CSV table of C-alpha atoms in Angstrom, one decimal:
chain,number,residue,atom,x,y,z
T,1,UNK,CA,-11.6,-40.7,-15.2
T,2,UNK,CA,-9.3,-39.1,-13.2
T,3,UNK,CA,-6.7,-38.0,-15.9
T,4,UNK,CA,-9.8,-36.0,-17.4
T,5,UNK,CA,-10.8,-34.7,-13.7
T,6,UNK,CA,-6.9,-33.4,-13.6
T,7,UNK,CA,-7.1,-32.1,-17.0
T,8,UNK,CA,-10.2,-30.0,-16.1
T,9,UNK,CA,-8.9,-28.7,-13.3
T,10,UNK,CA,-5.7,-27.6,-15.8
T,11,UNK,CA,-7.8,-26.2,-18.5
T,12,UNK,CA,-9.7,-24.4,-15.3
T,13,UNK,CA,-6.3,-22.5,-14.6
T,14,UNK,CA,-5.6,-22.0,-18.2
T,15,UNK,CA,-8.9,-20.3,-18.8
T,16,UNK,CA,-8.6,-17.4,-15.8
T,17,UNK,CA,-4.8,-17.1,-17.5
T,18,UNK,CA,-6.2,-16.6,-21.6
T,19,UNK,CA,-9.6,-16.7,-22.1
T,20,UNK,CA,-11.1,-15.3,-19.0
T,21,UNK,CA,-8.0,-13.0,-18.3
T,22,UNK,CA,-9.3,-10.6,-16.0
T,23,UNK,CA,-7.9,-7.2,-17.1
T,24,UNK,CA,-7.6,-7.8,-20.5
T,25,UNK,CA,-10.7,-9.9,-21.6
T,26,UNK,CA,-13.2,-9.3,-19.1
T,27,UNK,CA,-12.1,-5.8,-17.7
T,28,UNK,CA,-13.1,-5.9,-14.3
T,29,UNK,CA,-11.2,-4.8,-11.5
T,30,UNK,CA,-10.1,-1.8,-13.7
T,31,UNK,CA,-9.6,0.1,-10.3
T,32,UNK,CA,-6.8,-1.5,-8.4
T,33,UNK,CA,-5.7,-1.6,-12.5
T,34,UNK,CA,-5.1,1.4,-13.1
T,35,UNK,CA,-3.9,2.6,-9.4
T,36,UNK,CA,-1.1,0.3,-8.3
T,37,UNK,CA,0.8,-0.3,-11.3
T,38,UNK,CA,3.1,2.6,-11.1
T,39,UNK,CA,5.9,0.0,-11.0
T,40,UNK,CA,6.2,-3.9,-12.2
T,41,UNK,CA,6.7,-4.5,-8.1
T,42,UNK,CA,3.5,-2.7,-7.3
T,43,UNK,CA,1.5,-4.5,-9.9
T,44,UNK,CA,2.7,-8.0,-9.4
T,45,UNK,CA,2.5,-7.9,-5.3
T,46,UNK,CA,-1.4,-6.5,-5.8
T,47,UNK,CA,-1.7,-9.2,-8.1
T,48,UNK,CA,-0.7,-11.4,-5.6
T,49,UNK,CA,-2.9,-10.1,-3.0
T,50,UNK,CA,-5.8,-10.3,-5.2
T,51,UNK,CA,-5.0,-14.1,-6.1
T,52,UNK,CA,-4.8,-15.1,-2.0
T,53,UNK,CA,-8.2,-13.1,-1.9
T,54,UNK,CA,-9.7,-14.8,-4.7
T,55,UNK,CA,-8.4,-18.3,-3.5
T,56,UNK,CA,-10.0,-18.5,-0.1
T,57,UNK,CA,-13.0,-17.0,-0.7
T,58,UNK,CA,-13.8,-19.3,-4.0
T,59,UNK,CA,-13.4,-22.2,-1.6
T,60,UNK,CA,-15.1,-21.1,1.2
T,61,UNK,CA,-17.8,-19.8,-0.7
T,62,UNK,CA,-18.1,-22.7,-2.6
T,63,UNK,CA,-18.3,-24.7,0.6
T,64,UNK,CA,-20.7,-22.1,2.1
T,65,UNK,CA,-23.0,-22.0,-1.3
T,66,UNK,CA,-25.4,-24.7,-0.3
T,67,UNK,CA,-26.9,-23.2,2.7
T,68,UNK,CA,-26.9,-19.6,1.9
T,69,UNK,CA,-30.7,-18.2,1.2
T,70,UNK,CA,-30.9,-16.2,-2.2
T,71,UNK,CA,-31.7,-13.3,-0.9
T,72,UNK,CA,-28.5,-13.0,1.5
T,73,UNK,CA,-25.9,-14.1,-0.4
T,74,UNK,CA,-24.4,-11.1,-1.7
T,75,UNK,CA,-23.9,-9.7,1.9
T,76,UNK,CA,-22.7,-13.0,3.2
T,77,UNK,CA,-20.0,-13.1,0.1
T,78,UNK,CA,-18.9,-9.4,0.8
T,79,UNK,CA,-18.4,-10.6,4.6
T,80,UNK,CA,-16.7,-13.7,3.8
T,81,UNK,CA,-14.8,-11.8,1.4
T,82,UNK,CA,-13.7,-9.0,3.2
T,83,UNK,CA,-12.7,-11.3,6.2
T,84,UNK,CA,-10.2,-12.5,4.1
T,85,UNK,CA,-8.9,-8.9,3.3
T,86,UNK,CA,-8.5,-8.1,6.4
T,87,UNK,CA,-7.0,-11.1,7.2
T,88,UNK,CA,-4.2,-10.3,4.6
T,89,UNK,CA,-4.1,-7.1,6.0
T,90,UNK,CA,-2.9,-8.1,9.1
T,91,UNK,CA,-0.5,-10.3,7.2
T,92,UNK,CA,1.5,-8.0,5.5
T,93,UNK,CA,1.5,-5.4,8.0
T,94,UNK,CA,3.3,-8.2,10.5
T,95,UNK,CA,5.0,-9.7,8.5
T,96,UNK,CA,5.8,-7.7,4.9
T,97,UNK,CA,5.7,-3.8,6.4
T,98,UNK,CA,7.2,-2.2,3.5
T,99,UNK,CA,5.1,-3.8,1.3
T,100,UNK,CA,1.9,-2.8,3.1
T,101,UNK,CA,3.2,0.4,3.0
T,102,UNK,CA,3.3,1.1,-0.7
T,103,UNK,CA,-0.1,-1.1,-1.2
T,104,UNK,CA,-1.8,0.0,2.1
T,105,UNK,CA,-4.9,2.1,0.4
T,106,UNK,CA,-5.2,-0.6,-2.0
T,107,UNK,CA,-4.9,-3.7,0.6
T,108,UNK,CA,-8.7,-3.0,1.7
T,109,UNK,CA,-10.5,-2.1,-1.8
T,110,UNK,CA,-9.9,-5.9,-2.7
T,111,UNK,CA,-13.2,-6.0,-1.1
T,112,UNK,CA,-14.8,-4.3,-3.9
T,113,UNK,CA,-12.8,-5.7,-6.5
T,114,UNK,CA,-15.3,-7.0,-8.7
T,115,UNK,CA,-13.1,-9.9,-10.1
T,116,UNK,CA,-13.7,-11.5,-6.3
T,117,UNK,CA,-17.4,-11.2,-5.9
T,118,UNK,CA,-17.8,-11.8,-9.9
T,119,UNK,CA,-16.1,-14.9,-9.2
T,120,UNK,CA,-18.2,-15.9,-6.5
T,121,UNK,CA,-21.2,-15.4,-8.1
T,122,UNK,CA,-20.3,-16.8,-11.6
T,123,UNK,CA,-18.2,-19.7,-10.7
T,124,UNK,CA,-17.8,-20.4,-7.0
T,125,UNK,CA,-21.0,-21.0,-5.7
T,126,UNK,CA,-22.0,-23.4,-8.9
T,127,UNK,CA,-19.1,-25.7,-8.6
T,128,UNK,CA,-16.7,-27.6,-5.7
T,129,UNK,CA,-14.6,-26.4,-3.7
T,130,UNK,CA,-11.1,-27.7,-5.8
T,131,UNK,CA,-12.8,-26.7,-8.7
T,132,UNK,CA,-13.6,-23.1,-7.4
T,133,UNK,CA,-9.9,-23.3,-6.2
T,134,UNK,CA,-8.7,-23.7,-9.6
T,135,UNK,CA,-10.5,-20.9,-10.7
T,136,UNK,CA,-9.6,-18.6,-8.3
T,137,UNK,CA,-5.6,-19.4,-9.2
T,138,UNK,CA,-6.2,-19.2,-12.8
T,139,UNK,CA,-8.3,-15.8,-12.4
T,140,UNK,CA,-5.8,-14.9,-9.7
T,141,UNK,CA,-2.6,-15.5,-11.7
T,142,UNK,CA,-4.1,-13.9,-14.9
T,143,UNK,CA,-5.0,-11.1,-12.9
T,144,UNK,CA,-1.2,-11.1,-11.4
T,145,UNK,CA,0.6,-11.6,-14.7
T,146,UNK,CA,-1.6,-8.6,-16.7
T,147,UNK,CA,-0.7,-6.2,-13.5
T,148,UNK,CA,3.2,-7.3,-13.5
T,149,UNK,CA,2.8,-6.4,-17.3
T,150,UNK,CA,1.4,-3.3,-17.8
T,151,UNK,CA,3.3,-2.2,-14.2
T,152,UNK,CA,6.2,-2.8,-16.2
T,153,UNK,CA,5.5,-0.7,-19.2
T,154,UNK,CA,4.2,2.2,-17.3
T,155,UNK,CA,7.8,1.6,-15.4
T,156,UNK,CA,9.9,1.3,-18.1
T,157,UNK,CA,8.0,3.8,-19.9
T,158,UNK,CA,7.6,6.7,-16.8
T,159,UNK,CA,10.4,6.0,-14.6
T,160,UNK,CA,13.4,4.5,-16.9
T,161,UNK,CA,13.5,1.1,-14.6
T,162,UNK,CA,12.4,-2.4,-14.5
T,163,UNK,CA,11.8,-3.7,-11.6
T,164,UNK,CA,13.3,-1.3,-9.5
T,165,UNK,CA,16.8,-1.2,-11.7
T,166,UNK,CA,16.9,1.7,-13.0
T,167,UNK,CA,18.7,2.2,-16.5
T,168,UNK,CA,18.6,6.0,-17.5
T,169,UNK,CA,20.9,7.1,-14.8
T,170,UNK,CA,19.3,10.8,-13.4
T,171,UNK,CA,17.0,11.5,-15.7
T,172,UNK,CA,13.4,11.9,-15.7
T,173,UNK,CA,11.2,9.1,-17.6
T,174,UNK,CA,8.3,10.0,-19.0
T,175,UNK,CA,6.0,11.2,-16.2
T,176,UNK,CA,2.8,11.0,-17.7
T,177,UNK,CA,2.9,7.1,-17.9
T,178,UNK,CA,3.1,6.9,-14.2
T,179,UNK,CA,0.1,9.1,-13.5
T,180,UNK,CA,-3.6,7.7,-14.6
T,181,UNK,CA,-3.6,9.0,-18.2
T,182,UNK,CA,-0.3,7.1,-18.7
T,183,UNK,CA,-2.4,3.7,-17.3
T,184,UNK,CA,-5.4,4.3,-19.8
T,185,UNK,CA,-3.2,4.3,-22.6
T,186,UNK,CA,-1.0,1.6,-21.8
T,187,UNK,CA,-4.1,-0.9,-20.5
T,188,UNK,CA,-5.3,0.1,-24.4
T,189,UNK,CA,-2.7,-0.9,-26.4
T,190,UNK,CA,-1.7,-4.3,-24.2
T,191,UNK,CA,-5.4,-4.9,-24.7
T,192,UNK,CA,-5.0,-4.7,-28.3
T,193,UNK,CA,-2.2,-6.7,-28.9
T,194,UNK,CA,-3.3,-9.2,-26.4
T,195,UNK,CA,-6.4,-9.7,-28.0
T,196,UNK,CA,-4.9,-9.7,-31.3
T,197,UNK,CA,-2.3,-12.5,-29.9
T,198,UNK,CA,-5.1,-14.6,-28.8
T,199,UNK,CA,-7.0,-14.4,-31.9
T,200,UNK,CA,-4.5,-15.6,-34.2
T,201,UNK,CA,-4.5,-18.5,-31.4
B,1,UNK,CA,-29.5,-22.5,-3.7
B,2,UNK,CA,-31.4,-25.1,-1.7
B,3,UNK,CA,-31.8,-23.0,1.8
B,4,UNK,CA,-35.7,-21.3,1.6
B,5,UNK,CA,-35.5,-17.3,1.6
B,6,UNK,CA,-37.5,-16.9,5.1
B,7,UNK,CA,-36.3,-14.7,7.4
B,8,UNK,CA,-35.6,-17.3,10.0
B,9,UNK,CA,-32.8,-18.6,7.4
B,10,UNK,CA,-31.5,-15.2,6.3
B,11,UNK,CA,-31.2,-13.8,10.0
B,12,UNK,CA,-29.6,-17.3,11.1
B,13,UNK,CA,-27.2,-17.5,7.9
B,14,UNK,CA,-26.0,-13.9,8.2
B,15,UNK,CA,-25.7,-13.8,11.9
B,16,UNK,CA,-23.6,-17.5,12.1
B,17,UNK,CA,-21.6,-15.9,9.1
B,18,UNK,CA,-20.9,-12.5,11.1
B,19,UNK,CA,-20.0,-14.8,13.8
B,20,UNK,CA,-17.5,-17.3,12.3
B,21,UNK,CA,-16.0,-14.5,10.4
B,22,UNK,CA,-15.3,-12.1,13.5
B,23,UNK,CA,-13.9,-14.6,15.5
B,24,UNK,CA,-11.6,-15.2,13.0
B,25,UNK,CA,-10.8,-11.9,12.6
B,26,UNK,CA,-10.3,-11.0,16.4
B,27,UNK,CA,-7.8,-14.4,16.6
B,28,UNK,CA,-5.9,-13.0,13.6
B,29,UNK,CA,-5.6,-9.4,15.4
B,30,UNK,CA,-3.9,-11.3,18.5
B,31,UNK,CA,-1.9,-13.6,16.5
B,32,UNK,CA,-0.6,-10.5,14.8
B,33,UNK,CA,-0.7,-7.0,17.1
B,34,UNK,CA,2.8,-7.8,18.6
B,35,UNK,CA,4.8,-8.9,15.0
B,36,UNK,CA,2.6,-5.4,14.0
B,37,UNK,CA,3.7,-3.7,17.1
B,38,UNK,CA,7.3,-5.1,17.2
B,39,UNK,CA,7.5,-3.6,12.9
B,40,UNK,CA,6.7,-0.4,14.0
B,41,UNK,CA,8.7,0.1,16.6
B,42,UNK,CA,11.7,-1.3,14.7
B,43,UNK,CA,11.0,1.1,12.0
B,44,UNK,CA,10.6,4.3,14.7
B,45,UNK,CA,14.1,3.4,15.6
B,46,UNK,CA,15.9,2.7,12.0
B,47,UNK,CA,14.1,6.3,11.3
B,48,UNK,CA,15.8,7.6,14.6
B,49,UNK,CA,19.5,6.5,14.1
B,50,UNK,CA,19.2,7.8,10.4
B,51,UNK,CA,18.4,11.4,10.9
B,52,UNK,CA,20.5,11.6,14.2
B,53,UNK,CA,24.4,11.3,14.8
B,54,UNK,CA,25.5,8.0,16.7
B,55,UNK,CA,23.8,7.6,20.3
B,56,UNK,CA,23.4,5.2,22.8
B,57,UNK,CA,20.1,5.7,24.0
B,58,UNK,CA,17.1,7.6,23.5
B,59,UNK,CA,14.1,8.7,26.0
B,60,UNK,CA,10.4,9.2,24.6
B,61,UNK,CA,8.8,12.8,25.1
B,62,UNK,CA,6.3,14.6,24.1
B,63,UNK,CA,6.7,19.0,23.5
B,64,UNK,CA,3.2,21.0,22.6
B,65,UNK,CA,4.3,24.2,20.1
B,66,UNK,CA,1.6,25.9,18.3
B,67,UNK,CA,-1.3,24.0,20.1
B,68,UNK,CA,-0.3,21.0,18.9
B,69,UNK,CA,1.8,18.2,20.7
B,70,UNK,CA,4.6,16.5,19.1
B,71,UNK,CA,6.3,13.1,20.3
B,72,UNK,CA,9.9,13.1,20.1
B,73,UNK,CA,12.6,11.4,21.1
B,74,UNK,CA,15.9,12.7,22.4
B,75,UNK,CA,18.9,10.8,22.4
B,76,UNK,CA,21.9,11.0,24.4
B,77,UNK,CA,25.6,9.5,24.2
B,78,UNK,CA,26.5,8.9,27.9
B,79,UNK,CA,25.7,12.8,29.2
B,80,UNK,CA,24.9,14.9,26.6
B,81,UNK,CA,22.7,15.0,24.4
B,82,UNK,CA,23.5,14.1,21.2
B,83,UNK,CA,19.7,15.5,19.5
B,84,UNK,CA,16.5,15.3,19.3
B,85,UNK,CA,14.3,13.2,16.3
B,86,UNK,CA,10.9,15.0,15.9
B,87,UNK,CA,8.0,13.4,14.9
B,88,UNK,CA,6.0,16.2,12.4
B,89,UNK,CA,3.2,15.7,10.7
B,90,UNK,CA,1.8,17.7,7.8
B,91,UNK,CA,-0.9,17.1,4.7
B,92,UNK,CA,0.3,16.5,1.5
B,93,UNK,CA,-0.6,15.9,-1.9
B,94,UNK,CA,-2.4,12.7,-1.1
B,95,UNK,CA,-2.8,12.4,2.5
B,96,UNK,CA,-0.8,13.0,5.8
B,97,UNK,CA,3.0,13.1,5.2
B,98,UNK,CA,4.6,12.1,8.5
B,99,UNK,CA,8.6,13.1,9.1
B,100,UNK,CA,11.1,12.2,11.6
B,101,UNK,CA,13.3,15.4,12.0
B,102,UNK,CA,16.6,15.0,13.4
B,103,UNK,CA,17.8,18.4,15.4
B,104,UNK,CA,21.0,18.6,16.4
B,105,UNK,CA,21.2,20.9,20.0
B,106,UNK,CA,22.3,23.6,18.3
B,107,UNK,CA,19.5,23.5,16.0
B,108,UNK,CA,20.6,22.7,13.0
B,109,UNK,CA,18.8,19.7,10.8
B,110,UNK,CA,20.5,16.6,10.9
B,111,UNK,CA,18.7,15.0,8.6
B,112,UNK,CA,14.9,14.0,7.5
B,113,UNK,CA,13.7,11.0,7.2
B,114,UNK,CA,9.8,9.9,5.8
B,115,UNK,CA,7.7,7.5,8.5
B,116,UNK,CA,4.9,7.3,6.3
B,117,UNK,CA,3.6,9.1,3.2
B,118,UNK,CA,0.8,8.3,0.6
B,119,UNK,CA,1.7,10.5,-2.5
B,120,UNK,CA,1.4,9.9,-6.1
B,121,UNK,CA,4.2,7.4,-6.7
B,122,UNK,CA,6.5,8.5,-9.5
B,123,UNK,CA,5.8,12.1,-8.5
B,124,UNK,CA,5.3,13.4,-4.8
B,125,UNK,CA,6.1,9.5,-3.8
B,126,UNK,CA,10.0,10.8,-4.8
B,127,UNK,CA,10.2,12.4,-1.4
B,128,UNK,CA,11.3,9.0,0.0
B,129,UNK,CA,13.5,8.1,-3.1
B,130,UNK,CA,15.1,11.7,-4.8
B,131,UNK,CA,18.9,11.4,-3.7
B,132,UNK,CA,19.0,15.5,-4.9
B,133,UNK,CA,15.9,16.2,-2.9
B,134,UNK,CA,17.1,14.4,0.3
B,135,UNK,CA,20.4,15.6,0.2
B,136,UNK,CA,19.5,18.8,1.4
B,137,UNK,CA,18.0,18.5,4.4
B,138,UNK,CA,21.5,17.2,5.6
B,139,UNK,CA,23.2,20.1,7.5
B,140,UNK,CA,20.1,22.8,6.5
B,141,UNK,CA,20.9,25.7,9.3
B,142,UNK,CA,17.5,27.5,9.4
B,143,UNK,CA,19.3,30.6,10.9
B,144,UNK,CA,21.8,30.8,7.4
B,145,UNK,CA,19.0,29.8,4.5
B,146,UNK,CA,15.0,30.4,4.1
B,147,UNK,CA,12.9,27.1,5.1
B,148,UNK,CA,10.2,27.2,2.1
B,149,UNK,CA,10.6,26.2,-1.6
B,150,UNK,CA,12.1,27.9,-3.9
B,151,UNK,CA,9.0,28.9,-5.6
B,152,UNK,CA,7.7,30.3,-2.5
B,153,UNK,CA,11.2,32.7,-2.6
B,154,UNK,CA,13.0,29.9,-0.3
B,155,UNK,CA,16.0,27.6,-0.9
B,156,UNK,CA,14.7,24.8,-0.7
B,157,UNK,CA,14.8,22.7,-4.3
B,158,UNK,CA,11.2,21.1,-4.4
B,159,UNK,CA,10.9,17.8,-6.4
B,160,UNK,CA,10.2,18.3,-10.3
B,161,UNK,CA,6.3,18.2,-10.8
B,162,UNK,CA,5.7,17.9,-7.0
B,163,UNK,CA,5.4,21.9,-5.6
B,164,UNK,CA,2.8,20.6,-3.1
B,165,UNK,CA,4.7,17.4,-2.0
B,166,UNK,CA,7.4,19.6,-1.3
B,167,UNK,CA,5.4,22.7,0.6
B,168,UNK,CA,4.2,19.7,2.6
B,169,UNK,CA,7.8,18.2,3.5
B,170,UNK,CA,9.3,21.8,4.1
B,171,UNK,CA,6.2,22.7,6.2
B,172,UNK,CA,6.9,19.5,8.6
B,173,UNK,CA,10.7,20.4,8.9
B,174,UNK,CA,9.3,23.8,9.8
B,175,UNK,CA,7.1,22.7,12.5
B,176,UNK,CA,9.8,20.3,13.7
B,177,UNK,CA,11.8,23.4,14.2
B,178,UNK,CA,9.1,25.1,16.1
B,179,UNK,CA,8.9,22.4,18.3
B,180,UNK,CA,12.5,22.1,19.0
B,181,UNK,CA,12.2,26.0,19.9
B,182,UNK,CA,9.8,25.8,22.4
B,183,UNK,CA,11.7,22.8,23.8
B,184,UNK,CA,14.3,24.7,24.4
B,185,UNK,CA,12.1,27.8,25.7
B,186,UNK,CA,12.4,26.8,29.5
B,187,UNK,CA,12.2,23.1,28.1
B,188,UNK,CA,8.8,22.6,29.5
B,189,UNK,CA,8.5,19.0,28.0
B,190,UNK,CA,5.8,17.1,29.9
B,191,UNK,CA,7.0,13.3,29.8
């Protein structure tokens, strides 16, 4: 019983990584997207913003579920939710200042991200609090990896680096893939070969 | 979904949810305000010692110049003053560009350094990161070479694909300036 309670929660993860992967599958969240990955650093810390966000407010949602009326639970998610934001915000800025810095106008819109409250409505408030957990990191670490990927395209592609190493000495990269038509394109052909990838699976 | 929609439940829901999460929210803001506090000031005073030569301590003022009031700080090395990092903001591309300007007494720029900025990364963003476009703002004597882009019929080199960034940045070193004049114009700094 418990081996398939463990493999559930697995297969839970897996799901948010492949099947339910946020940015390319379900294309919510297109916002933060599009905006932060400039760089591979940019995309992977908002991804990792967005998976603490998504974390805590799956389980304490979840939790909360029960005794919420209907017709107030959306604003009750969007406070629970954006306590947690805010929360983080006052994380980073103690604690991870330059980080905030580059991410700061992004940091709050996680409150409208739709992946959270989608999240919530779909999944969390149906299921237990590990379960909605396990959700939440799968979501939150498909979210992450699809932002670290196309931040590093749009880096490699517009700036010459990887990561912040830069390999083309001087020179310019190819500015447009830094700026929002740049995202668009790239976001369209990682959909397309991620899609193709998992079909074949 | 097995609370009744009535309003007794809704208002009590809601309100105990405002409740719970505010208080949260207010600990949070005390556990945090002084590591928050103690990162800014830290960063005021990396920003200070990089646009100013070697000091050993520096005094908070404020100077109004053109109807607006700029904080500064001067810093001496035992007597004299060594010079003066300016606080100047200015609008950019994407928001309020904030500079500290390092003036030397004699008034020539020490160097520039970005507090905070939000432009388009890759592009305006570069005024942080450009090594060419940084570079300049060492040593720039305003009395000697024209403080506006070149573009504008000035000499300073604006970042590629960033005109405005770079109006923006030269504007705040202009301003800076100002202020450092009308320090020096009977010096009537009110600390």
């Amino acid at each position: 019983m418990e081996d398939k309670a463990m493999s559930n929660k697995l297969k839970l993860i897996g799901d948010g990584l492949v099947k339910n992967n946020p940015t390319f599958v379900l294309l919510l969240g297109m916002c933060p997207t599009l905006a932060t990955t400039t760089s591979a650093i940019n995309g992977l810390s908002m991804g990792l913003a967005t998976l603490f966000v998504l974390v805590l407010s799956n389980m304490a949602i979840s939790a909360i579920a029960p005794v919420v009326p209907d017709k107030v639970h959306i604003p009750v998610y969007i406070v629970v939710i954006a306590t947690f934001v805010t929360l983080l915000q006052f994380l980073m800025q103690a604690y991870t200042p330059a980080m905030y810095e580059t991410l700061g106008l992004f940091i709050p819109l996680i409150v409208v991200n739709c992946i959270v409250l989608g999240r919530a409505e779909a999944f969390a408030n149906k299921h237990g609090v590990l379960e909605s957990a396990c959700d939440g990191l799968g979501v939150g670490l498909g979210f992450t990896c699809s932002l670290t990927v196309l931040g590093l395209v749009r880096e490699i592609l517009g700036s010459g680096s990887a990561f912040g190493f830069n390999f083309i000495g001087g020179h310019d990269g190819m500015l447009a893939f830094v700026m929002a038509p740049g995202a668009f394109l790239c976001l369209g052909y990682l959909m397309v070969l991620f899609n193709k990838f998992v079909k074949k699976n | 979904m097995a609370v009744k929609s009535n309003l007794t439940n809704m208002v009590l829901v809601l309100g105990i949810t405002c409740l719970v999460c505010s208080a949260l929210l207010g600990g949070a803001y005390a556990l945090t305000k002084e590591p928050i506090d103690k990162a800014v000031v830290e960063k005021t005073n990396r920003a200070i010692s990089q646009v100013l030569p070697a000091f050993s301590e520096t005094a908070y003022k404020e100077v109004s110049s053109d109807g607006k009031t700029y904080h500064y700080y001067e810093a001496t090395n035992g007597s004299s003053v060594v010079g003066y990092a300016i606080e100047s903001t200015t609008v950019g591309f994407g928001g309020n560009l904030t500079l500290m300007v390092g003036v030397t007494p004699d008034g020539v720029v020490y160097n520039t350094s970005v507090l905070s900025q939000s432009e388009t990364p890759g592009l305006g963003a570069k005024c942080n990161t450009d090594e060419k476009f940084m570079a300049q703002w060492k040593g720039f004597d305003p009395s000697s070479k024209i403080l506006s882009v070149k573009k504008d019929g000035g000499d300073v080199d604006a970042i590629t694909a960033s005109t405005i960034t770079s109006r923006a940045y030269t504007e705040a070193v202009k301003n800076a300036l100002e202020a450092f004049k009308s320090l020096n114009n009977g010096g009537q700094s009110n600390e």
